[in-house]
JSON list of C-alpha atoms in Angstrom, two decimals:
[
{"chain": "A", "resi": 1, "resn": "MET", "atom": "CA", "xyz": [102.25, 101.60, 109.82]},
{"chain": "A", "resi": 2, "resn": "ILE", "atom": "CA", "xyz": [100.98, 98.54, 107.96]},
{"chain": "A", "resi": 3, "resn": "LEU", "atom": "CA", "xyz": [101.31, 98.15, 104.08]},
{"chain": "A", "resi": 4, "resn": "GLU", "atom": "CA", "xyz": [98.16, 96.43, 102.31]},
{"chain": "A", "resi": 5, "resn": "VAL", "atom": "CA", "xyz": [99.65, 94.62, 99.15]},
{"chain": "A", "resi": 6, "resn": "ALA", "atom": "CA", "xyz": [97.13, 93.47, 96.52]},
{"chain": "A", "resi": 7, "resn": "ILE", "atom": "CA", "xyz": [97.91, 92.23, 92.91]},
{"chain": "A", "resi": 8, "resn": "LEU", "atom": "CA", "xyz": [94.73, 92.99, 90.72]},
{"chain": "A", "resi": 9, "resn": "ASN", "atom": "CA", "xyz": [94.43, 91.20, 87.50]},
{"chain": "A", "resi": 10, "resn": "VAL", "atom": "CA", "xyz": [91.93, 92.98, 85.53]},
{"chain": "A", "resi": 11, "resn": "LYS", "atom": "CA", "xyz": [89.94, 91.35, 82.62]},
{"chain": "A", "resi": 12, "resn": "PRO", "atom": "CA", "xyz": [91.24, 91.82, 79.17]},
{"chain": "A", "resi": 13, "resn": "GLY", "atom": "CA", "xyz": [89.56, 95.17, 77.52]},
{"chain": "A", "resi": 14, "resn": "LEU", "atom": "CA", "xyz": [88.58, 96.67, 80.96]},
{"chain": "A", "resi": 15, "resn": "ASN", "atom": "CA", "xyz": [91.36, 98.84, 81.75]},
{"chain": "A", "resi": 16, "resn": "THR", "atom": "CA", "xyz": [90.14, 102.20, 80.81]},
{"chain": "A", "resi": 17, "resn": "GLN", "atom": "CA", "xyz": [86.77, 101.62, 82.70]},
{"chain": "A", "resi": 18, "resn": "PHE", "atom": "CA", "xyz": [88.58, 99.71, 85.58]},
{"chain": "A", "resi": 19, "resn": "GLU", "atom": "CA", "xyz": [90.93, 102.86, 86.09]},
{"chain": "A", "resi": 20, "resn": "SER", "atom": "CA", "xyz": [88.01, 105.22, 86.18]},
{"chain": "A", "resi": 21, "resn": "ASP", "atom": "CA", "xyz": [86.10, 103.41, 88.59]},
{"chain": "A", "resi": 22, "resn": "PHE", "atom": "CA", "xyz": [89.11, 102.88, 90.65]},
{"chain": "A", "resi": 23, "resn": "GLU", "atom": "CA", "xyz": [89.43, 106.65, 90.92]},
{"chain": "A", "resi": 24, "resn": "LEU", "atom": "CA", "xyz": [85.81, 107.17, 91.92]},
{"chain": "A", "resi": 25, "resn": "ALA", "atom": "CA", "xyz": [86.34, 104.07, 94.52]},
{"chain": "A", "resi": 26, "resn": "GLY", "atom": "CA", "xyz": [89.12, 106.08, 96.38]},
{"chain": "A", "resi": 27, "resn": "GLN", "atom": "CA", "xyz": [86.69, 108.01, 97.98]},
{"chain": "A", "resi": 28, "resn": "TYR", "atom": "CA", "xyz": [85.30, 104.98, 99.97]},
{"chain": "A", "resi": 29, "resn": "ILE", "atom": "CA", "xyz": [88.58, 103.67, 101.10]},
{"chain": "A", "resi": 30, "resn": "SER", "atom": "CA", "xyz": [89.94, 106.93, 102.08]},
{"chain": "A", "resi": 31, "resn": "SER", "atom": "CA", "xyz": [86.87, 107.54, 104.30]},
{"chain": "A", "resi": 32, "resn": "ILE", "atom": "CA", "xyz": [87.80, 104.65, 106.94]},
{"chain": "A", "resi": 33, "resn": "LYS", "atom": "CA", "xyz": [89.46, 105.47, 110.48]},
{"chain": "A", "resi": 34, "resn": "GLY", "atom": "CA", "xyz": [93.16, 104.43, 110.25]},
{"chain": "A", "resi": 35, "resn": "TYR", "atom": "CA", "xyz": [93.48, 104.86, 106.37]},
{"chain": "A", "resi": 36, "resn": "VAL", "atom": "CA", "xyz": [96.83, 106.82, 105.73]},
{"chain": "A", "resi": 37, "resn": "SER", "atom": "CA", "xyz": [97.05, 106.60, 101.55]},
{"chain": "A", "resi": 38, "resn": "HIS", "atom": "CA", "xyz": [96.94, 104.41, 98.48]},
{"chain": "A", "resi": 39, "resn": "THR", "atom": "CA", "xyz": [98.50, 104.35, 95.04]},
{"chain": "A", "resi": 40, "resn": "LEU", "atom": "CA", "xyz": [97.58, 102.18, 92.27]},
{"chain": "A", "resi": 41, "resn": "LYS", "atom": "CA", "xyz": [100.50, 100.86, 89.81]},
{"chain": "A", "resi": 42, "resn": "GLN", "atom": "CA", "xyz": [100.19, 99.37, 86.38]},
{"chain": "A", "resi": 43, "resn": "CYS", "atom": "CA", "xyz": [102.44, 96.53, 85.16]},
{"chain": "A", "resi": 44, "resn": "LEU", "atom": "CA", "xyz": [104.79, 97.53, 82.34]},
{"chain": "A", "resi": 45, "resn": "GLU", "atom": "CA", "xyz": [105.06, 93.67, 81.35]},
{"chain": "A", "resi": 46, "resn": "ASP", "atom": "CA", "xyz": [101.40, 93.10, 81.54]},
{"chain": "A", "resi": 47, "resn": "ASN", "atom": "CA", "xyz": [98.94, 96.08, 81.28]},
{"chain": "A", "resi": 48, "resn": "HIS", "atom": "CA", "xyz": [96.20, 94.39, 82.71]},
{"chain": "A", "resi": 49, "resn": "LYS", "atom": "CA", "xyz": [97.87, 93.68, 86.11]},
{"chain": "A", "resi": 50, "resn": "TYR", "atom": "CA", "xyz": [97.95, 96.26, 88.71]},
{"chain": "A", "resi": 51, "resn": "ILE", "atom": "CA", "xyz": [99.16, 96.65, 92.19]},
{"chain": "A", "resi": 52, "resn": "LEU", "atom": "CA", "xyz": [97.40, 98.48, 94.82]},
{"chain": "A", "resi": 53, "resn": "LEU", "atom": "CA", "xyz": [99.55, 99.63, 97.99]},
{"chain": "A", "resi": 54, "resn": "VAL", "atom": "CA", "xyz": [97.47, 100.96, 101.08]},
{"chain": "A", "resi": 55, "resn": "ASN", "atom": "CA", "xyz": [98.98, 102.43, 103.92]},
{"chain": "A", "resi": 56, "resn": "TRP", "atom": "CA", "xyz": [97.00, 101.75, 107.25]},
{"chain": "A", "resi": 57, "resn": "GLU", "atom": "CA", "xyz": [97.71, 102.64, 110.71]},
{"chain": "A", "resi": 58, "resn": "THR", "atom": "CA", "xyz": [97.25, 99.07, 111.76]},
{"chain": "A", "resi": 59, "resn": "ALA", "atom": "CA", "xyz": [96.00, 95.79, 109.77]},
{"chain": "A", "resi": 60, "resn": "ASP", "atom": "CA", "xyz": [92.72, 95.75, 111.74]},
{"chain": "A", "resi": 61, "resn": "ASN", "atom": "CA", "xyz": [91.90, 99.20, 110.29]},
{"chain": "A", "resi": 62, "resn": "HIS", "atom": "CA", "xyz": [91.81, 97.29, 106.71]},
{"chain": "A", "resi": 63, "resn": "ARG", "atom": "CA", "xyz": [90.39, 94.00, 107.90]},
{"chain": "A", "resi": 64, "resn": "ILE", "atom": "CA", "xyz": [87.79, 95.02, 110.42]},
{"chain": "A", "resi": 65, "resn": "GLY", "atom": "CA", "xyz": [87.47, 99.01, 109.79]},
{"chain": "A", "resi": 66, "resn": "PHE", "atom": "CA", "xyz": [87.25, 98.53, 106.06]},
{"chain": "A", "resi": 67, "resn": "ARG", "atom": "CA", "xyz": [86.04, 95.18, 105.18]},
{"chain": "A", "resi": 68, "resn": "THR", "atom": "CA", "xyz": [82.96, 95.23, 107.60]},
{"chain": "A", "resi": 69, "resn": "SER", "atom": "CA", "xyz": [81.87, 98.87, 106.63]},
{"chain": "A", "resi": 70, "resn": "GLU", "atom": "CA", "xyz": [79.19, 100.25, 104.22]},
{"chain": "A", "resi": 71, "resn": "ALA", "atom": "CA", "xyz": [82.02, 101.87, 102.24]},
{"chain": "A", "resi": 72, "resn": "TYR", "atom": "CA", "xyz": [83.53, 98.45, 101.50]},
{"chain": "A", "resi": 73, "resn": "LEU", "atom": "CA", "xyz": [80.17, 97.31, 99.99]},
{"chain": "A", "resi": 74, "resn": "LYS", "atom": "CA", "xyz": [80.27, 100.14, 97.59]},
{"chain": "A", "resi": 75, "resn": "TRP", "atom": "CA", "xyz": [83.79, 99.59, 96.73]},
{"chain": "A", "resi": 76, "resn": "LYS", "atom": "CA", "xyz": [83.33, 95.90, 96.20]},
{"chain": "A", "resi": 77, "resn": "ALA", "atom": "CA", "xyz": [80.41, 96.71, 93.94]},
{"chain": "A", "resi": 78, "resn": "LEU", "atom": "CA", "xyz": [82.21, 99.20, 91.91]},
{"chain": "A", "resi": 79, "resn": "LEU", "atom": "CA", "xyz": [85.40, 96.99, 91.77]},
{"chain": "A", "resi": 80, "resn": "HIS", "atom": "CA", "xyz": [85.17, 93.35, 92.32]},
{"chain": "A", "resi": 81, "resn": "HIS", "atom": "CA", "xyz": [83.64, 92.39, 88.79]},
{"chain": "A", "resi": 82, "resn": "TYR", "atom": "CA", "xyz": [86.96, 93.51, 87.01]},
{"chain": "A", "resi": 83, "resn": "TYR", "atom": "CA", "xyz": [89.14, 91.00, 88.52]},
{"chain": "A", "resi": 84, "resn": "ASP", "atom": "CA", "xyz": [89.98, 87.42, 87.36]},
{"chain": "A", "resi": 85, "resn": "PRO", "atom": "CA", "xyz": [91.09, 85.52, 89.36]},
{"chain": "A", "resi": 86, "resn": "PHE", "atom": "CA", "xyz": [90.05, 87.48, 92.70]},
{"chain": "A", "resi": 87, "resn": "PRO", "atom": "CA", "xyz": [93.01, 89.45, 94.27]},
{"chain": "A", "resi": 88, "resn": "THR", "atom": "CA", "xyz": [95.28, 87.99, 96.99]},
{"chain": "A", "resi": 89, "resn": "VAL", "atom": "CA", "xyz": [95.65, 90.65, 99.81]},
{"chain": "A", "resi": 90, "resn": "GLU", "atom": "CA", "xyz": [98.44, 90.74, 102.17]},
{"chain": "A", "resi": 91, "resn": "HIS", "atom": "CA", "xyz": [99.72, 93.01, 105.01]},
{"chain": "A", "resi": 92, "resn": "TYR", "atom": "CA", "xyz": [103.34, 93.92, 105.57]},
{"chain": "A", "resi": 93, "resn": "LYS", "atom": "CA", "xyz": [105.25, 95.33, 108.65]},
{"chain": "A", "resi": 94, "resn": "THR", "atom": "CA", "xyz": [108.42, 97.34, 108.13]},
{"chain": "A", "resi": 95, "resn": "ILE", "atom": "CA", "xyz": [111.29, 95.65, 109.47]},
{"chain": "A", "resi": 96, "resn": "ILE", "atom": "CA", "xyz": [114.31, 98.18, 108.15]}
]
């Protein structure tokens, strides 16, 4: 299993709408082959910062399966305007 990690910096004043739209966007990412689960966590020290954790069967399920899908276009339209700067996304494998 691969863990996708993204730090999301949401523009000030948009937290409530972002969280609502993110809940709606869950239907798009969860529809992709190889998707396992996801969670969104809010930073205690900076309430405009979130971390998105997505478990995938493989990194390509995310990089190719999701990012080249119609579902990704809907995800992007719903969420990408909230971010400043745009998130860095990394993939991690379990060692221990």
